[in-house]
Coordinates of C-alpha atoms and ligand atoms in Angstrom, one line a residue:
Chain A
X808 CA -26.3 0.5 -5.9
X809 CA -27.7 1.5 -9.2
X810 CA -28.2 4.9 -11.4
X811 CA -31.7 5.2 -10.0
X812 CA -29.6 6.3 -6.8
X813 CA -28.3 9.3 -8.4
X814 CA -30.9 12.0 -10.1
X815 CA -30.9 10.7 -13.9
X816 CA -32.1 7.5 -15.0
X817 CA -29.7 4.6 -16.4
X818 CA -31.2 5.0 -20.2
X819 CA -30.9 9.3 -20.4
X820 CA -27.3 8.5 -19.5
X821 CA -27.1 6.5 -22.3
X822 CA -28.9 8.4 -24.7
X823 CA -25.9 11.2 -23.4
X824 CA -23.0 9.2 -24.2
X825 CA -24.5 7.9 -27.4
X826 CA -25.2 11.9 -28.2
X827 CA -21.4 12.7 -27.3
X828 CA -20.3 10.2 -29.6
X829 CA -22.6 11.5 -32.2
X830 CA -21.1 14.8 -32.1
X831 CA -17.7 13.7 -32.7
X832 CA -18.6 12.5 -35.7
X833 CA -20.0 8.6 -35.6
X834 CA -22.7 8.0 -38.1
X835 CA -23.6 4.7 -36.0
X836 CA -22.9 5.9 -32.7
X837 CA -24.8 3.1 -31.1
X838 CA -22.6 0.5 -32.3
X839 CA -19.9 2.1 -31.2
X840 CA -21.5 2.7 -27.5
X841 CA -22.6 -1.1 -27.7
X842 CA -19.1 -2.4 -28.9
X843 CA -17.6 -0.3 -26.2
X844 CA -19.6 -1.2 -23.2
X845 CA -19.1 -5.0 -24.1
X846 CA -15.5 -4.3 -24.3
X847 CA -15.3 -2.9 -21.1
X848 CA -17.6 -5.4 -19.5
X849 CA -15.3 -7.8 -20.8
X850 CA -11.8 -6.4 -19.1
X851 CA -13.3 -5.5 -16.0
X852 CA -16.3 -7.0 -15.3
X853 CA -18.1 -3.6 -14.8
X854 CA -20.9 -3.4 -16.2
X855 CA -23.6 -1.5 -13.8
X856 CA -24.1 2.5 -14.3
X857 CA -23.6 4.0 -11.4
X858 CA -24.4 8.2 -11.0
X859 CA -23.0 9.6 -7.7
X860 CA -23.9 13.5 -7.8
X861 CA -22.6 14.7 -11.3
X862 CA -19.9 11.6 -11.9
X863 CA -21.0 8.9 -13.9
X864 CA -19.1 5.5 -13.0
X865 CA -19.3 1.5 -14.8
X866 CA -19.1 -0.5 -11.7
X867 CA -19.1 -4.1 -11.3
X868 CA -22.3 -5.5 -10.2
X869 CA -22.0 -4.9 -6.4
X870 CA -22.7 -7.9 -4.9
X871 CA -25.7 -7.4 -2.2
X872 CA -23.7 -9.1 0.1
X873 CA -21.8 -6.4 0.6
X874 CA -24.1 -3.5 0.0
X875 CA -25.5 -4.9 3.2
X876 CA -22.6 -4.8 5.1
X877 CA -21.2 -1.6 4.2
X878 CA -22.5 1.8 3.9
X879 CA -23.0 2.6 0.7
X880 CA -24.7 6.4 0.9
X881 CA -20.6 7.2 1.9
X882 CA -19.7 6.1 -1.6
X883 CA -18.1 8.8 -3.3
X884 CA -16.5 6.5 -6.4
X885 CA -16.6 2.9 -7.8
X886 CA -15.1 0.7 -10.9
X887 CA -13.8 3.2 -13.6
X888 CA -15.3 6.7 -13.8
X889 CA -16.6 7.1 -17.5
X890 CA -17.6 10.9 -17.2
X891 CA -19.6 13.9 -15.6
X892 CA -23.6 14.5 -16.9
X893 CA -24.4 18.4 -16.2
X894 CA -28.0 19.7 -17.6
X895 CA -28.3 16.2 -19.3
X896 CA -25.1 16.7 -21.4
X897 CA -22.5 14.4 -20.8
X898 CA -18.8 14.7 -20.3
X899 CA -16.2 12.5 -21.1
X900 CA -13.1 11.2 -18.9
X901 CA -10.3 10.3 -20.4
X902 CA -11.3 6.6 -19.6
X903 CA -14.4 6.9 -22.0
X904 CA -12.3 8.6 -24.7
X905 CA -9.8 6.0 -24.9
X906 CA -12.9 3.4 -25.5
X907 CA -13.7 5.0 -28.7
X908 CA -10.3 5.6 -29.9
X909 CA -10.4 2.2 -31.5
X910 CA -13.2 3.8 -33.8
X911 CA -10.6 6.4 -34.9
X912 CA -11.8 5.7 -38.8
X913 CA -15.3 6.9 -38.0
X914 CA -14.8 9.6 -35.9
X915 CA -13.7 13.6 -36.0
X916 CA -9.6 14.1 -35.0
X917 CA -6.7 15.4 -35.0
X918 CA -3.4 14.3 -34.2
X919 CA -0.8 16.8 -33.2
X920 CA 2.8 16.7 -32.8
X921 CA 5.0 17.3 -29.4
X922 CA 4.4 21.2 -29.2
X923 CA 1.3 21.8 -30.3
X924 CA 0.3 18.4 -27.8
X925 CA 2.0 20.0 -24.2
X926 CA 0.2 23.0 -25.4
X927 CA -3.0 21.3 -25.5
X928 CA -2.4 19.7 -22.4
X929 CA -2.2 23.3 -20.9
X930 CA -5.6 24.1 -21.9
X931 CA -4.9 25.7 -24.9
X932 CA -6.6 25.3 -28.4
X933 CA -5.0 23.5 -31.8
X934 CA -3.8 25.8 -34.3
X935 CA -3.3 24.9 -37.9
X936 CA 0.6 24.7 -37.5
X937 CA 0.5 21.4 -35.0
X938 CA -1.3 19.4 -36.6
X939 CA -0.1 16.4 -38.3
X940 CA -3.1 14.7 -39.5
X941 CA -6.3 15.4 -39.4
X942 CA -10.1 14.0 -40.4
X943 CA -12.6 16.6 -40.0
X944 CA -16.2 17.5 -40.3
X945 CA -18.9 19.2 -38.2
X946 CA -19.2 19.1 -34.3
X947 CA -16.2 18.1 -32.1
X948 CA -13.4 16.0 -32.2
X949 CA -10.5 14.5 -30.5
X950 CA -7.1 15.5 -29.9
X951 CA -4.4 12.6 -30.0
X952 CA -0.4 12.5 -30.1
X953 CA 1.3 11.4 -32.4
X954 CA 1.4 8.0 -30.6
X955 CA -2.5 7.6 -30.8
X956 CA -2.8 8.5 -27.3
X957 CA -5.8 10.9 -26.9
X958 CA -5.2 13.8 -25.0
X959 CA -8.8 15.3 -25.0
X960 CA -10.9 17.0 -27.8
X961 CA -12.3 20.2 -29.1
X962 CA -15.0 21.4 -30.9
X963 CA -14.1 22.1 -34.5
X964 CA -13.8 25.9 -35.7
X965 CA -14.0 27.2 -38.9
X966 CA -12.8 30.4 -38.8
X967 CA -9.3 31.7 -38.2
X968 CA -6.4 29.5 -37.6
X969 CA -7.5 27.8 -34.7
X970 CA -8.6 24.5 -35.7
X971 CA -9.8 22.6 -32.4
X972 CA -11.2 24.8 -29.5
X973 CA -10.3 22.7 -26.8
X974 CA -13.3 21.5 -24.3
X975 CA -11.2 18.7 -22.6
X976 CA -7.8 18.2 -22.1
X977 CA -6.0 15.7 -19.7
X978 CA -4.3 18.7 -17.8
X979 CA -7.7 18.6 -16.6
X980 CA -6.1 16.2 -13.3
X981 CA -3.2 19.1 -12.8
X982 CA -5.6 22.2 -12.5
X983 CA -8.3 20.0 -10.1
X984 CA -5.6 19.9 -7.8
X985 CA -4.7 23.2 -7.9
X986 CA -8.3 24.4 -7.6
X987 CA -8.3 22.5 -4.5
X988 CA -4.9 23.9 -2.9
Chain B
X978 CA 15.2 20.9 22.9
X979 CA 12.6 18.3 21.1
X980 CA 15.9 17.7 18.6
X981 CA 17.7 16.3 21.3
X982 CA 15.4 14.2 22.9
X983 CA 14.8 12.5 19.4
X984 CA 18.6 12.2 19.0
X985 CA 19.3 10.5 21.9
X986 CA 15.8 8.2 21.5
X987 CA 17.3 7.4 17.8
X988 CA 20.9 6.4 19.4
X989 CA 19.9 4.4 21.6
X990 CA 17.7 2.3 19.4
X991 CA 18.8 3.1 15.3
X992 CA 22.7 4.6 16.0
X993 CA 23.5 8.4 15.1
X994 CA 21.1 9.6 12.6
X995 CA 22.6 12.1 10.0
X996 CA 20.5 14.3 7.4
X997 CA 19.2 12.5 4.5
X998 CA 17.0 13.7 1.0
X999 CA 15.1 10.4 0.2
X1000 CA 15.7 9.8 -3.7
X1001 CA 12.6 10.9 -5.7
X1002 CA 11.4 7.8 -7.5
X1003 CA 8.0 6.7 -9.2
X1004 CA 6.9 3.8 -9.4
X1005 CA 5.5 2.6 -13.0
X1006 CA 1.8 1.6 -13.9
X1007 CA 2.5 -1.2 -15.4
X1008 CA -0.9 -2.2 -16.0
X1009 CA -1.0 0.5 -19.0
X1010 CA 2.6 0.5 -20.0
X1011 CA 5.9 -1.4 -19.7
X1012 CA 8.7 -0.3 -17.4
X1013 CA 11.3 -0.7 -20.2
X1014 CA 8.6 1.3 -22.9
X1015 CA 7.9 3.8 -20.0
X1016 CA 11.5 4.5 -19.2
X1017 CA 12.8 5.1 -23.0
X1018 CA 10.1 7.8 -23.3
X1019 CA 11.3 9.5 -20.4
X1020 CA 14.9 9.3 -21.3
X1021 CA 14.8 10.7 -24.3
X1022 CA 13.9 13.6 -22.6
X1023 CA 17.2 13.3 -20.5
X1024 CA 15.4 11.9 -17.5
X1025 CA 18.2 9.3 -15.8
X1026 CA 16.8 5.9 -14.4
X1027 CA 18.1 3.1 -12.0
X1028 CA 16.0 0.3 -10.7
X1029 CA 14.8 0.2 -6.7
X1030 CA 16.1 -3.1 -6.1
X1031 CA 13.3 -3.7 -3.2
X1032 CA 10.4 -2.9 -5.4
X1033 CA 9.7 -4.2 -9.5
X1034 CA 7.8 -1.5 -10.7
X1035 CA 9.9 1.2 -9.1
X1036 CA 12.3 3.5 -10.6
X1037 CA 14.3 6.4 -8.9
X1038 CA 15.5 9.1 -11.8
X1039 CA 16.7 12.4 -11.5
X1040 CA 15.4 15.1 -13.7
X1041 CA 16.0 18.4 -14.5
X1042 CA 11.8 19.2 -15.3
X1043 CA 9.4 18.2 -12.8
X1044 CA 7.6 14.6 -13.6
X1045 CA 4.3 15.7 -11.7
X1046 CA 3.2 17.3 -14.8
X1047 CA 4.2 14.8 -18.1
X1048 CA 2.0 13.9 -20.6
X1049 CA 2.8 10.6 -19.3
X1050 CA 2.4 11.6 -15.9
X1051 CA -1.2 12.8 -16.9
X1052 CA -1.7 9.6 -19.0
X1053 CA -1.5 7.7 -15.6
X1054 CA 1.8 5.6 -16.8
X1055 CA 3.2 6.3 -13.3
X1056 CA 2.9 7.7 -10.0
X1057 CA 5.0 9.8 -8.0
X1058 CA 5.8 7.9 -4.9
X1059 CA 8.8 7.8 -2.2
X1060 CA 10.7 4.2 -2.3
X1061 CA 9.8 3.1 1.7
X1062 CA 6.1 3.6 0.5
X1063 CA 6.0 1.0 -2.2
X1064 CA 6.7 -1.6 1.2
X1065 CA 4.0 -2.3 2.5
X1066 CA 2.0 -3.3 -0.7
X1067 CA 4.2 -5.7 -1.6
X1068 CA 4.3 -7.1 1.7
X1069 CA 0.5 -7.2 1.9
X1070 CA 0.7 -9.2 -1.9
X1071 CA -3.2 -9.2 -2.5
X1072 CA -4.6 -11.2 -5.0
X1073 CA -7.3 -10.8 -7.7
X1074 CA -10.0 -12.8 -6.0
X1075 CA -9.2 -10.8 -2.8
X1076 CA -11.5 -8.7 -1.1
X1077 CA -9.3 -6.0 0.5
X1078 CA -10.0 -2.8 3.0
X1079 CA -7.4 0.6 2.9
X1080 CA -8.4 2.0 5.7
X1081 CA -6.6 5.4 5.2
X1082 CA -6.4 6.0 1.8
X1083 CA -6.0 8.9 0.5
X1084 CA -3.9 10.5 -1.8
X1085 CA -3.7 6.9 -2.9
X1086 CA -0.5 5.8 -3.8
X1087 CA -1.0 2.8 -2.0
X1088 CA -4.8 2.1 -3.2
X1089 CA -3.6 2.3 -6.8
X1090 CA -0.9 0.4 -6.2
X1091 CA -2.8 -2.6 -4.6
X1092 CA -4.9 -2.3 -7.8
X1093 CA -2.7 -2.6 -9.8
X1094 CA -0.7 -6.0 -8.4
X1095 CA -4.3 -7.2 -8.4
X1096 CA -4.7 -7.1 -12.5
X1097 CA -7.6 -4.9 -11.4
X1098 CA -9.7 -7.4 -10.5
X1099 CA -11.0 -8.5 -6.6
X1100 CA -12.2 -5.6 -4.9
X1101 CA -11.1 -2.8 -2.5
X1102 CA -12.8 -0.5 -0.2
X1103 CA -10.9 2.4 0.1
X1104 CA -12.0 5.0 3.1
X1105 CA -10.6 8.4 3.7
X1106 CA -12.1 10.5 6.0
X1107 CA -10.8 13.9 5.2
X1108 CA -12.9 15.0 2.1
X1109 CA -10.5 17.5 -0.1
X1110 CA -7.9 14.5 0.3
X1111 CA -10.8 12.3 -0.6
X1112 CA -10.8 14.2 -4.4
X1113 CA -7.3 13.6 -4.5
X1114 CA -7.6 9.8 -4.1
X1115 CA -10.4 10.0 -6.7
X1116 CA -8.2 11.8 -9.2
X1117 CA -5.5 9.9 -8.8
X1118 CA -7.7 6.8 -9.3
X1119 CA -9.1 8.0 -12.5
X1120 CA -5.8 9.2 -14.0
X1121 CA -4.2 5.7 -13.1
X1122 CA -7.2 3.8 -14.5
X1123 CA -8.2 1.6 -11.5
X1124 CA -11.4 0.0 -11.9
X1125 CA -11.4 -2.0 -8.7
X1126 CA -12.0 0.7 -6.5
X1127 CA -15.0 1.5 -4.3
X1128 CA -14.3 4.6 -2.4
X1129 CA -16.0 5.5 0.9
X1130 CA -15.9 9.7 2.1
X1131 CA -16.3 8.5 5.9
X1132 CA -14.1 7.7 9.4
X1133 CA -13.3 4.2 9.2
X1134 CA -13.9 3.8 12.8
X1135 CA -17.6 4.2 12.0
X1136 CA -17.7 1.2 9.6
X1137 CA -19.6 -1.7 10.9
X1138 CA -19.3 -5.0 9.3
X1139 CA -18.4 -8.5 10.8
X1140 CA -15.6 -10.2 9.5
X1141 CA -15.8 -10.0 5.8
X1142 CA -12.1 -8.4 4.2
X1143 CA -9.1 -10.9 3.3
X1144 CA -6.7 -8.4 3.1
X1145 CA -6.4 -4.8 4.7
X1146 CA -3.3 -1.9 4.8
X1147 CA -3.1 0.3 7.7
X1148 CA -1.3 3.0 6.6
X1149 CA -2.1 4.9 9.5
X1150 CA -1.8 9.1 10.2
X1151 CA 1.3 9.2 12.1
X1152 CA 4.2 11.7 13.3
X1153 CA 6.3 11.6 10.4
X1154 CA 10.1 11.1 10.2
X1155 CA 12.4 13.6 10.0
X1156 CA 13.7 13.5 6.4
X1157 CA 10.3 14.2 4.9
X1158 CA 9.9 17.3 6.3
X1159 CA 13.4 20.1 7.4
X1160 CA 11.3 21.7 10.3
X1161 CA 9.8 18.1 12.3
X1162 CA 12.3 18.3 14.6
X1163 CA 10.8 21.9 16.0
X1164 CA 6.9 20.5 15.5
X1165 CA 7.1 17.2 17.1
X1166 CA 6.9 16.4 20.9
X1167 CA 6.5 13.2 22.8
X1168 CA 2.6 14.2 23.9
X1169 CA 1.7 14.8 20.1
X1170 CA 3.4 11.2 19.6
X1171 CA 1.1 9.5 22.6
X1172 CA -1.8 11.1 20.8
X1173 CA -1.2 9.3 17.7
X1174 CA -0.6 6.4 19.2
X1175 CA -3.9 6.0 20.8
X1176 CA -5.0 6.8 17.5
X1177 CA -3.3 4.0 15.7
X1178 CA -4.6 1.5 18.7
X1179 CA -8.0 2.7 17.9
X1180 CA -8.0 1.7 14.2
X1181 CA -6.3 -1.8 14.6
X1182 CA -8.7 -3.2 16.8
X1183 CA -11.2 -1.8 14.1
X1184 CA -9.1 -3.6 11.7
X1185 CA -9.3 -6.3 14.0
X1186 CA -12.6 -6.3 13.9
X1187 CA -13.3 -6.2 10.3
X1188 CA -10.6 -9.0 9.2
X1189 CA -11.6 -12.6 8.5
X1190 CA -10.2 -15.2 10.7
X1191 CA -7.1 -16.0 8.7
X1192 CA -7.0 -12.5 6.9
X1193 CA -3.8 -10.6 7.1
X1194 CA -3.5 -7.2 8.1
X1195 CA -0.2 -4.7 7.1
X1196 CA 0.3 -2.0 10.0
X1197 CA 2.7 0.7 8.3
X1198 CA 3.9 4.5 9.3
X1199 CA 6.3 6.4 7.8
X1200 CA 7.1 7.3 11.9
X1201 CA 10.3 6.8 13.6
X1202 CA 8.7 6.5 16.9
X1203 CA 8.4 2.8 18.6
X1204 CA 5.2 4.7 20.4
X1205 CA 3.5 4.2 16.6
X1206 CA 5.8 1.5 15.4
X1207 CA 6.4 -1.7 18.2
X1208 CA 4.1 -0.4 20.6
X1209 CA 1.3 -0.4 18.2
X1210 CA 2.4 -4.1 17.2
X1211 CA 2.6 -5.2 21.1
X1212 CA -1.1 -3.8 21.0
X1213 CA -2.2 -5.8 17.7
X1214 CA -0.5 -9.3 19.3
X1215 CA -2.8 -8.8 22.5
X1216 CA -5.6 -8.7 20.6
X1217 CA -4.8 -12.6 18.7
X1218 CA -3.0 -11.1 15.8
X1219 CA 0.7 -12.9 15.2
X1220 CA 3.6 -11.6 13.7
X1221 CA 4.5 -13.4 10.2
X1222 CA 7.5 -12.4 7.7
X1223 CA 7.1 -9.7 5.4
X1224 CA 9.1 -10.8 2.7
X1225 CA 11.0 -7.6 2.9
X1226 CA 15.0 -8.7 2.4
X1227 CA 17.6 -6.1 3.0
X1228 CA 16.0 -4.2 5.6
X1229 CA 16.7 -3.8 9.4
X1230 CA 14.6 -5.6 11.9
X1231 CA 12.2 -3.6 14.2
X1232 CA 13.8 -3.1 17.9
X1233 CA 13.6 -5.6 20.1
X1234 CA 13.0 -3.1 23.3
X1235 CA 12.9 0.4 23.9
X1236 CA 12.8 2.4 27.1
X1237 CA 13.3 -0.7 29.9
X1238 CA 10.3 -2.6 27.7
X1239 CA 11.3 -5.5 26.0
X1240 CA 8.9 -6.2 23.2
X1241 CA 7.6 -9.7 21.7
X1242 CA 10.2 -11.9 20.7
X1243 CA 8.8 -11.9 17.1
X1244 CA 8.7 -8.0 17.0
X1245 CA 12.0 -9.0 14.5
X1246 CA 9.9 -9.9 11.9
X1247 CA 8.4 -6.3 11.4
X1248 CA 10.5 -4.0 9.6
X1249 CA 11.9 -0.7 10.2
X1250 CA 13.9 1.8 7.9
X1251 CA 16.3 4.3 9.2
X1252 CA 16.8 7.1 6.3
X1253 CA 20.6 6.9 7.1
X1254 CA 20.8 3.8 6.5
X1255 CA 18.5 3.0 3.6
X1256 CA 18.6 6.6 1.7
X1257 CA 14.9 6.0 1.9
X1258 CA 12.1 8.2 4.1
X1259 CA 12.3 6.9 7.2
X1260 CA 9.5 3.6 7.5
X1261 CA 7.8 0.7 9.3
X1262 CA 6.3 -2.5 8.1
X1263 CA 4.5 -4.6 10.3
X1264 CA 2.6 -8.4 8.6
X1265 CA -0.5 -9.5 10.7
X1266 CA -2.0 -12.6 10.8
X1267 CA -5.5 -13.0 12.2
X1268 CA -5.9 -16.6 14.1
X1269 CA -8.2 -18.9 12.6
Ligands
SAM2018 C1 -0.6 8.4 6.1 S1 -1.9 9.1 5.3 C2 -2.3 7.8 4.1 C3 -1.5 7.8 2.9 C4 -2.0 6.8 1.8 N1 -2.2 5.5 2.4 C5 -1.2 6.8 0.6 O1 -0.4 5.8 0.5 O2 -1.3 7.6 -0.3 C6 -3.2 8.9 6.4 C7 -4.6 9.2 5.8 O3 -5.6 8.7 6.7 C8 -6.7 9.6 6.8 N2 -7.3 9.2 8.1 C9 -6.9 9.4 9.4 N3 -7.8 8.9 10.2 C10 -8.8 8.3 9.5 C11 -9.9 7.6 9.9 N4 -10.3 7.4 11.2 N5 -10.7 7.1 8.9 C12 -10.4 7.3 7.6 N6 -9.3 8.0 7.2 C13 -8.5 8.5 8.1 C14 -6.0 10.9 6.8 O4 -6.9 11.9 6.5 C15 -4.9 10.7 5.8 O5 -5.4 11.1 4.5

């Protein structure tokens, strides 16, 4: 089971994650996706990149022994989903996101207090009056609470009062489900 | 008419039955926050709390705003999940080195669950044939973080391996109980029941035939019926499978006969609950070992 299964190769993946991170403001992104991917290697022991259709996955090395034994053209998700890639762009989950969080100092954010945070989580954008912090500059950036939880991100505005256009939100799980009712 | 049948069926073998709204509850993720750190969030938003005594990470709470929609409902601190249903996974206790099969998966309360008591480590194969309730058991697996999760979109039935899982749940489709849904008394009939039944036979001999010698196997339904309850069991015994205790204190034993048939003397080891009597959904627990 390996990204060659799916219809992008293992390193364009990369080279899309590293470019999401780019965008939200790292000026070394590949540190950051290096530091990351050890990290999670680490906690889980996942460490292969898996594509099935448009969902990108860091699965543990499946062992052949049970690739052999069980079906694996059925699978449909494995080890912790990092993201979608459409048209060679990728998008993050919220598992991905909180990876980088520890690299608050080098990216784009905002953090937002209660209001302007179940608002966000609704699908709607930042305005200037929720925001409690903020370090901005070009590109996107992500949304947190005022507990450093991240609850998505945005690409940056400059005109108006809207600060963060939101791309991504966590609500994201809530509307899925209703899509599918 | 199907109300009275079922009345008399549950007198004879659980006493008079009376109406019963299971508590909500939820049981905490405590693999991404605590249950003491969880709880003071939510009550400072004037959500009340009491412990399930039968299950650690599980809370019951009443609520004024619905918790399927928190930003720490969406942060995947906890999952919504009726008290009987947190059973079975205890009594199944995998472990991280584990290799473990959910036969019927989905939405996944119990799949995340067995994730989470196993530090997210070992591995489980989680199948779900149905494929809209297949996204649902990915979603919830990505909003409660599991990373121990393969996940196969197929019938179980059609999965053939020797004897390679340690552990495997058999939460199987089944009738229902009563207090789960106000109109099952009008939608149920005893040929509907049969049919699952031979349904439920069908997948433990498959989980028969996919456990280790040695592995242990958890049967569960939240059905009343002893068709999909201690007849199912009778059916798992025959095949070499032997009744062990689940661990579950507190809880009434499954029935020792029913209709003139007098089941297997350890049939009292399985576990049944009777919404009247444990507030709960209504719920049976059956621990399987496989002979060496
Ligand atoms: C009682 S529900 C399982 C609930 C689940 N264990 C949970 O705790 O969230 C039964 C599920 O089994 C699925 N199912 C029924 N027969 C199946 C089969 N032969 N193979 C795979 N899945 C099956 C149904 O589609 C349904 O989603």
């Amino acid at each position: 089971m390996n990204a060659a299964e799916g219809n992008q190769d293992a390193n364009s993946i990369e080279g899309a994650m590293v470019a999401f991170i780019q965008k939200i403001g790292a000026e070394n992104p590949e540190k950051i996706f290096h530091t990351r991917i050890e990290r999670a290697l680490s906690r889980e022991s996942c460490s292969e990149l898996v594509v099935l259709g448009e969902e990108v996955f860091l699965s543990k090395s499946s062992s052949e022994e049970l690739e052999k034994k069980i079906e694996l053209q059925k699978v449909v998700y494995c080890g912790v989903k990092r993201g979608t890639i459409k048209d060679g762009i990728f998008i993050p989950g919220p598992n991905f996101l909180n990876d980088i969080v520890p690299f608050l100092d080098e990216l784009n954010y905002v953090i937002v207090n209660e209001r302007a945070e179940w608002l966000f989580l609704c699908g709607r954008d930042v305005f200037k009056e929720g925001i409690v912090r903020k370090s901005l500059s070009r590109g996107n950036a992500l949304v947190l609470n005022e507990r450093m939880e991240c609850l998505g991100y945005g690409k940056i505005e400059t005109n108006g009062s809207q600060v963060i256009k939101n791309i991504f939100d966590l609500g994201d799980f809530l509307r899925r489900e209703r899509k599918r009712k | 008419m199907h109300r009275e049948f079922f009345l008399k069926r549950y007198k004879e073998i659980g006493g008079n039955i009376r109406n019963v709204q299971p508590r909500d509850s939820i049981r905490v993720n405590t693999s991404k926050i605590s249950i003491e750190a969880l709880a003071e969030r939510l009550s400072r938003k004037g959500v009340l709390f009491e412990k399930i005594q039968f299950c650690p990470n599980g809370l019951y709470y009443k609520s004024k705003f619905s918790l399927g929609s928190t930003p720490e409902y969406l942060m995947g601190y906890y999952y919504l999940q009726e008290a009987a249903s947190m059973l079975p996974v205890l009594a199944l206790s995998p472990s991280e080195k584990d290799l473990v099969l959910d036969m019927c998966a989905a939405p996944g309360s119990k799949t995340t669950q067995l994730s989470e008591a196993m530090g997210n480590r070992g591995e489980i194969i989680a199948v779900e044939k149905n494929p809209g309730r297949c996204e649902s058991l990915k979603n919830n697996l990505e909003r409660m973080g599991c990373a121990n999760v393969t996940v196969l979109n197929d019938d179980v039935l059609n999965i053939n391996s020797d004897e390679i899982f340690d552990k495997i749940l058999l939460d199987a489709p089944c009738s229902g109980n009563y207090a789960m849904d106000r109109d099952w008394f009008e939608k149920r009939n005893l040929p509907g029941i049969e049919r699952n039944a031979v349904r439920q036979k069908k997948l433990i001999e498959k989980a028969y035939s996919l456990l280790k010698k040695g592995g242990m196997l958890v049967y569960s339904t939240c059905s009343l019926e002893p068709e999909e309850n201690e007849e199912s069991v009778m059916f798992a015994l025959s095949l070499g499978l032997k009744l062990e205790d689940s661990g579950i204190k507190a809880v009434e034993p499954a029935v020792s006969g029913f209709d003139g048939k007098k089941f297997d003397r350890t049939m009292l080891l399985a576990r049944r609950l009777w919404p009247h009597k444990t507030g709960t959904s209504g719920f049976f627990i059956a621990k399987l070992r496989k002979k060496q």
